[in-house]
Amino acid sequence: MADYLETLYPDYGQRFTIDKELYEAQTDLQRLVIFHNNRMGTVMALDGVIQTTEADEFIYHEMMAHLPIIAHGNVKNVLIIGGGDGGMLREVCRHSSIKKITMVEIDAGVIELSKKYLPNHSQGCFNDPRLELVIADGMEFVSRTNQQYEVIISDSTDPIGPAEVLFTENFYQACHRCLTENGVLVTQNGTPFMQLDELKNTASKLQNLFIDWHFYQAAIPTYIGGAMTFAWGSKNETLRQLPLATLQARIKQAALKTRYYNAAIHQAAFALPQYVLTAIGKEQN
Ligand code: SAM
């Protein structure tokens, strides 16, 4: 039985047994591998980096979709950048109050193969009538669109290869322009214990643009090295300070059925360890 060794870090990593090979090929842009692992279910990797597994994807997708949507409280238009596996789309689609979802994925191959091999990620949501699917570079899209969104979710690969542009000041600036008055941008921002520079880099850019910016975290076994962070940039500073009762009421109103996310997790996720606060220049005593 072969093993899959993740190559994200040169000196530390994780190993999956390939209990069944499902697919391996070069898409137009990336090397894509899909296999079954007895513990984690179907696993997808792009360019040597694990992207998603059936077993723990719910943590990542629920935390990136519901936090900004519930915090905003009146979301009609959502933009997802990346997210080719369809898991983010599934979680956004759970909100029946949302009228339109635009998803901009650079690699059509990821979508097609995910529909085939990871159908539980999208659960048919690529057929949701509210979806407008655009195959394009997310950077190009946000720099040209005239649309405005209450929530933008950047569900990208790490900042190497095609996703590098999604971690630049130009990208955050363009997202800021496309957000409505009370809008929120969230982006996947790696695991700070392993990728502290990524966090510092994002912090240095968000602080020049957003009236309120911070990070929140969740531990997702697949993204090794401890909790991972998500960046939060908002045009309304009250959205990050909502009382528990408000969050509970909104979650109830949305009739959300979740496996990880709840109101207490929502609030607690913004509490960051001291070394992370130091790295982003927000030390506390
Ligand atoms: N959950 C994953 C993680 O954190 O490792 C990310 C999953 S998702 C599969 C990432 C998607 O971002 C991929 O499908 C990739 O093709 C897409 N992507 C990368 N660069 C992009 C860009 N510039 N514009 C739009 N999509 C991009």
mmCIF file with all atom_site columns, N, CA, C and O in Angstrom, residues 72 148-151 175-184 210-212 233-239:
data_model
loop_
_atom_site.group_PDB
_atom_site.id
_atom_site.type_symbol
_atom_site.label_atom_id
_atom_site.label_alt_id
_atom_site.label_comp_id
_atom_site.label_asym_id
_atom_site.label_entity_id
_atom_site.label_seq_id
_atom_site.pdbx_PDB_ins_code
_atom_site.Cartn_x
_atom_site.Cartn_y
_atom_site.Cartn_z
_atom_site.occupancy
_atom_site.B_iso_or_equiv
_atom_site.pdbx_formal_charge
_atom_site.auth_seq_id
_atom_site.auth_comp_id
_atom_site.auth_asym_id
_atom_site.auth_atom_id
_atom_site.pdbx_PDB_model_num
ATOM 1   N N  . HIS A 1 72  ? -22.993 39.279 10.381 1.00 0.00 ? 72  HIS A N  1
ATOM 2   C CA . HIS A 1 72  ? -23.566 40.389 9.615  1.00 0.00 ? 72  HIS A CA 1
ATOM 3   C C  . HIS A 1 72  ? -25.065 40.508 9.875  1.00 0.00 ? 72  HIS A C  1
ATOM 4   O O  . HIS A 1 72  ? -25.594 41.591 10.107 1.00 0.00 ? 72  HIS A O  1
ATOM 5   N N  . GLN A 1 148 ? -21.681 44.346 -5.372 1.00 0.00 ? 148 GLN A N  1
ATOM 6   C CA . GLN A 1 148 ? -21.344 44.593 -3.962 1.00 0.00 ? 148 GLN A CA 1
ATOM 7   C C  . GLN A 1 148 ? -21.827 43.384 -3.154 1.00 0.00 ? 148 GLN A C  1
ATOM 8   O O  . GLN A 1 148 ? -22.887 42.819 -3.452 1.00 0.00 ? 148 GLN A O  1
ATOM 9   N N  . TYR A 1 149 ? -21.053 43.004 -2.171 1.00 0.00 ? 149 TYR A N  1
ATOM 10  C CA . TYR A 1 149 ? -21.365 41.812 -1.376 1.00 0.00 ? 149 TYR A CA 1
ATOM 11  C C  . TYR A 1 149 ? -21.332 42.166 0.110  1.00 0.00 ? 149 TYR A C  1
ATOM 12  O O  . TYR A 1 149 ? -20.467 42.939 0.535  1.00 0.00 ? 149 TYR A O  1
ATOM 13  N N  . GLU A 1 150 ? -22.222 41.535 0.856  1.00 0.00 ? 150 GLU A N  1
ATOM 14  C CA . GLU A 1 150 ? -22.161 41.708 2.317  1.00 0.00 ? 150 GLU A CA 1
ATOM 15  C C  . GLU A 1 150 ? -21.042 40.846 2.888  1.00 0.00 ? 150 GLU A C  1
ATOM 16  O O  . GLU A 1 150 ? -20.443 41.198 3.902  1.00 0.00 ? 150 GLU A O  1
ATOM 17  N N  . VAL A 1 151 ? -20.787 39.696 2.248  1.00 0.00 ? 151 VAL A N  1
ATOM 18  C CA . VAL A 1 151 ? -19.739 38.792 2.734  1.00 0.00 ? 151 VAL A CA 1
ATOM 19  C C  . VAL A 1 151 ? -18.909 38.292 1.554  1.00 0.00 ? 151 VAL A C  1
ATOM 20  O O  . VAL A 1 151 ? -19.455 37.877 0.520  1.00 0.00 ? 151 VAL A O  1
ATOM 21  N N  . CYS A 1 175 ? -11.283 43.714 -2.573 1.00 0.00 ? 175 CYS A N  1
ATOM 22  C CA . CYS A 1 175 ? -12.387 43.136 -1.791 1.00 0.00 ? 175 CYS A CA 1
ATOM 23  C C  . CYS A 1 175 ? -13.058 44.230 -0.969 1.00 0.00 ? 175 CYS A C  1
ATOM 24  O O  . CYS A 1 175 ? -14.287 44.303 -0.896 1.00 0.00 ? 175 CYS A O  1
ATOM 25  N N  . HIS A 1 176 ? -12.261 45.097 -0.364 1.00 0.00 ? 176 HIS A N  1
ATOM 26  C CA . HIS A 1 176 ? -12.800 46.189 0.453  1.00 0.00 ? 176 HIS A CA 1
ATOM 27  C C  . HIS A 1 176 ? -13.750 47.039 -0.397 1.00 0.00 ? 176 HIS A C  1
ATOM 28  O O  . HIS A 1 176 ? -14.846 47.398 0.028  1.00 0.00 ? 176 HIS A O  1
ATOM 29  N N  . ARG A 1 177 ? -13.346 47.303 -1.621 1.00 0.00 ? 177 ARG A N  1
ATOM 30  C CA . ARG A 1 177 ? -14.163 48.106 -2.539 1.00 0.00 ? 177 ARG A CA 1
ATOM 31  C C  . ARG A 1 177 ? -15.492 47.405 -2.866 1.00 0.00 ? 177 ARG A C  1
ATOM 32  O O  . ARG A 1 177 ? -16.519 48.066 -3.054 1.00 0.00 ? 177 ARG A O  1
ATOM 33  N N  . CYS A 1 178 ? -15.466 46.074 -2.939 1.00 0.00 ? 178 CYS A N  1
ATOM 34  C CA . CYS A 1 178 ? -16.679 45.318 -3.319 1.00 0.00 ? 178 CYS A CA 1
ATOM 35  C C  . CYS A 1 178 ? -17.585 45.008 -2.136 1.00 0.00 ? 178 CYS A C  1
ATOM 36  O O  . CYS A 1 178 ? -18.627 44.381 -2.321 1.00 0.00 ? 178 CYS A O  1
ATOM 37  N N  . LEU A 1 179 ? -17.173 45.371 -0.935 1.00 0.00 ? 179 LEU A N  1
ATOM 38  C CA . LEU A 1 179 ? -18.005 45.067 0.230  1.00 0.00 ? 179 LEU A CA 1
ATOM 39  C C  . LEU A 1 179 ? -18.998 46.197 0.471  1.00 0.00 ? 179 LEU A C  1
ATOM 40  O O  . LEU A 1 179 ? -18.659 47.375 0.315  1.00 0.00 ? 179 LEU A O  1
ATOM 41  N N  . THR A 1 180 ? -20.206 45.835 0.891  1.00 0.00 ? 180 THR A N  1
ATOM 42  C CA . THR A 1 180 ? -21.200 46.847 1.273  1.00 0.00 ? 180 THR A CA 1
ATOM 43  C C  . THR A 1 180 ? -20.749 47.531 2.564  1.00 0.00 ? 180 THR A C  1
ATOM 44  O O  . THR A 1 180 ? -19.766 47.119 3.186  1.00 0.00 ? 180 THR A O  1
ATOM 45  N N  . GLU A 1 181 ? -21.528 48.483 2.963  1.00 0.00 ? 181 GLU A N  1
ATOM 46  C CA . GLU A 1 181 ? -21.192 49.330 4.118  1.00 0.00 ? 181 GLU A CA 1
ATOM 47  C C  . GLU A 1 181 ? -20.802 48.551 5.376  1.00 0.00 ? 181 GLU A C  1
ATOM 48  O O  . GLU A 1 181 ? -19.874 48.929 6.086  1.00 0.00 ? 181 GLU A O  1
ATOM 49  N N  . ASN A 1 182 ? -21.549 47.483 5.666  1.00 0.00 ? 182 ASN A N  1
ATOM 50  C CA . ASN A 1 182 ? -21.261 46.688 6.866  1.00 0.00 ? 182 ASN A CA 1
ATOM 51  C C  . ASN A 1 182 ? -20.580 45.368 6.520  1.00 0.00 ? 182 ASN A C  1
ATOM 52  O O  . ASN A 1 182 ? -20.622 44.424 7.308  1.00 0.00 ? 182 ASN A O  1
ATOM 53  N N  . GLY A 1 183 ? -19.966 45.297 5.339  1.00 0.00 ? 183 GLY A N  1
ATOM 54  C CA . GLY A 1 183 ? -19.479 44.022 4.816  1.00 0.00 ? 183 GLY A CA 1
ATOM 55  C C  . GLY A 1 183 ? -18.299 43.418 5.569  1.00 0.00 ? 183 GLY A C  1
ATOM 56  O O  . GLY A 1 183 ? -17.584 44.099 6.301  1.00 0.00 ? 183 GLY A O  1
ATOM 57  N N  . VAL A 1 184 ? -18.134 42.106 5.373  1.00 0.00 ? 184 VAL A N  1
ATOM 58  C CA . VAL A 1 184 ? -17.053 41.360 6.028  1.00 0.00 ? 184 VAL A CA 1
ATOM 59  C C  . VAL A 1 184 ? -16.306 40.505 5.004  1.00 0.00 ? 184 VAL A C  1
ATOM 60  O O  . VAL A 1 184 ? -16.935 39.818 4.191  1.00 0.00 ? 184 VAL A O  1
ATOM 61  N N  . PHE A 1 210 ? -9.109  48.108 6.791  1.00 0.00 ? 210 PHE A N  1
ATOM 62  C CA . PHE A 1 210 ? -10.386 47.839 7.457  1.00 0.00 ? 210 PHE A CA 1
ATOM 63  C C  . PHE A 1 210 ? -10.475 48.535 8.804  1.00 0.00 ? 210 PHE A C  1
ATOM 64  O O  . PHE A 1 210 ? -9.528  48.498 9.587  1.00 0.00 ? 210 PHE A O  1
ATOM 65  N N  . ILE A 1 211 ? -11.629 49.103 9.077  1.00 0.00 ? 211 ILE A N  1
ATOM 66  C CA . ILE A 1 211 ? -11.843 49.752 10.366 1.00 0.00 ? 211 ILE A CA 1
ATOM 67  C C  . ILE A 1 211 ? -11.729 48.714 11.481 1.00 0.00 ? 211 ILE A C  1
ATOM 68  O O  . ILE A 1 211 ? -11.243 48.998 12.572 1.00 0.00 ? 211 ILE A O  1
ATOM 69  N N  . ASP A 1 212 ? -12.172 47.491 11.204 1.00 0.00 ? 212 ASP A N  1
ATOM 70  C CA . ASP A 1 212 ? -12.014 46.421 12.181 1.00 0.00 ? 212 ASP A CA 1
ATOM 71  C C  . ASP A 1 212 ? -11.371 45.226 11.499 1.00 0.00 ? 212 ASP A C  1
ATOM 72  O O  . ASP A 1 212 ? -11.870 44.735 10.486 1.00 0.00 ? 212 ASP A O  1
ATOM 73  N N  . GLY A 1 233 ? -11.807 40.944 8.104  1.00 0.00 ? 233 GLY A N  1
ATOM 74  C CA . GLY A 1 233 ? -11.727 42.385 7.844  1.00 0.00 ? 233 GLY A CA 1
ATOM 75  C C  . GLY A 1 233 ? -13.147 42.889 7.672  1.00 0.00 ? 233 GLY A C  1
ATOM 76  O O  . GLY A 1 233 ? -13.887 42.366 6.844  1.00 0.00 ? 233 GLY A O  1
ATOM 77  N N  . SER A 1 234 ? -13.534 43.893 8.477  1.00 0.00 ? 234 SER A N  1
ATOM 78  C CA . SER A 1 234 ? -14.918 44.336 8.422  1.00 0.00 ? 234 SER A CA 1
ATOM 79  C C  . SER A 1 234 ? -15.022 45.856 8.394  1.00 0.00 ? 234 SER A C  1
ATOM 80  O O  . SER A 1 234 ? -14.163 46.554 8.913  1.00 0.00 ? 234 SER A O  1
ATOM 81  N N  . LYS A 1 235 ? -16.109 46.334 7.797  1.00 0.00 ? 235 LYS A N  1
ATOM 82  C CA . LYS A 1 235 ? -16.344 47.774 7.754  1.00 0.00 ? 235 LYS A CA 1
ATOM 83  C C  . LYS A 1 235 ? -17.190 48.222 8.945  1.00 0.00 ? 235 LYS A C  1
ATOM 84  O O  . LYS A 1 235 ? -17.550 49.391 9.028  1.00 0.00 ? 235 LYS A O  1
ATOM 85  N N  . ASN A 1 236 ? -17.542 47.284 9.811  1.00 0.00 ? 236 ASN A N  1
ATOM 86  C CA . ASN A 1 236 ? -18.362 47.618 10.990 1.00 0.00 ? 236 ASN A CA 1
ATOM 87  C C  . ASN A 1 236 ? -17.770 46.920 12.209 1.00 0.00 ? 236 ASN A C  1
ATOM 88  O O  . ASN A 1 236 ? -17.789 45.692 12.290 1.00 0.00 ? 236 ASN A O  1
ATOM 89  N N  . GLU A 1 237 ? -17.273 47.719 13.151 1.00 0.00 ? 237 GLU A N  1
ATOM 90  C CA . GLU A 1 237 ? -16.556 47.101 14.286 1.00 0.00 ? 237 GLU A CA 1
ATOM 91  C C  . GLU A 1 237 ? -17.473 46.420 15.289 1.00 0.00 ? 237 GLU A C  1
ATOM 92  O O  . GLU A 1 237 ? -17.004 45.647 16.125 1.00 0.00 ? 237 GLU A O  1
ATOM 93  N N  . THR A 1 238 ? -18.771 46.666 15.200 1.00 0.00 ? 238 THR A N  1
ATOM 94  C CA . THR A 1 238 ? -19.666 46.016 16.176 1.00 0.00 ? 238 THR A CA 1
ATOM 95  C C  . THR A 1 238 ? -19.926 44.542 15.815 1.00 0.00 ? 238 THR A C  1
ATOM 96  O O  . THR A 1 238 ? -20.337 43.764 16.659 1.00 0.00 ? 238 THR A O  1
ATOM 97  N N  . LEU A 1 239 ? -19.666 44.170 14.562 1.00 0.00 ? 239 LEU A N  1
ATOM 98  C CA . LEU A 1 239 ? -20.007 42.806 14.137 1.00 0.00 ? 239 LEU A CA 1
ATOM 99  C C  . LEU A 1 239 ? -19.207 41.732 14.875 1.00 0.00 ? 239 LEU A C  1
ATOM 100 O O  . LEU A 1 239 ? -19.620 40.591 14.960 1.00 0.00 ? 239 LEU A O  1
#
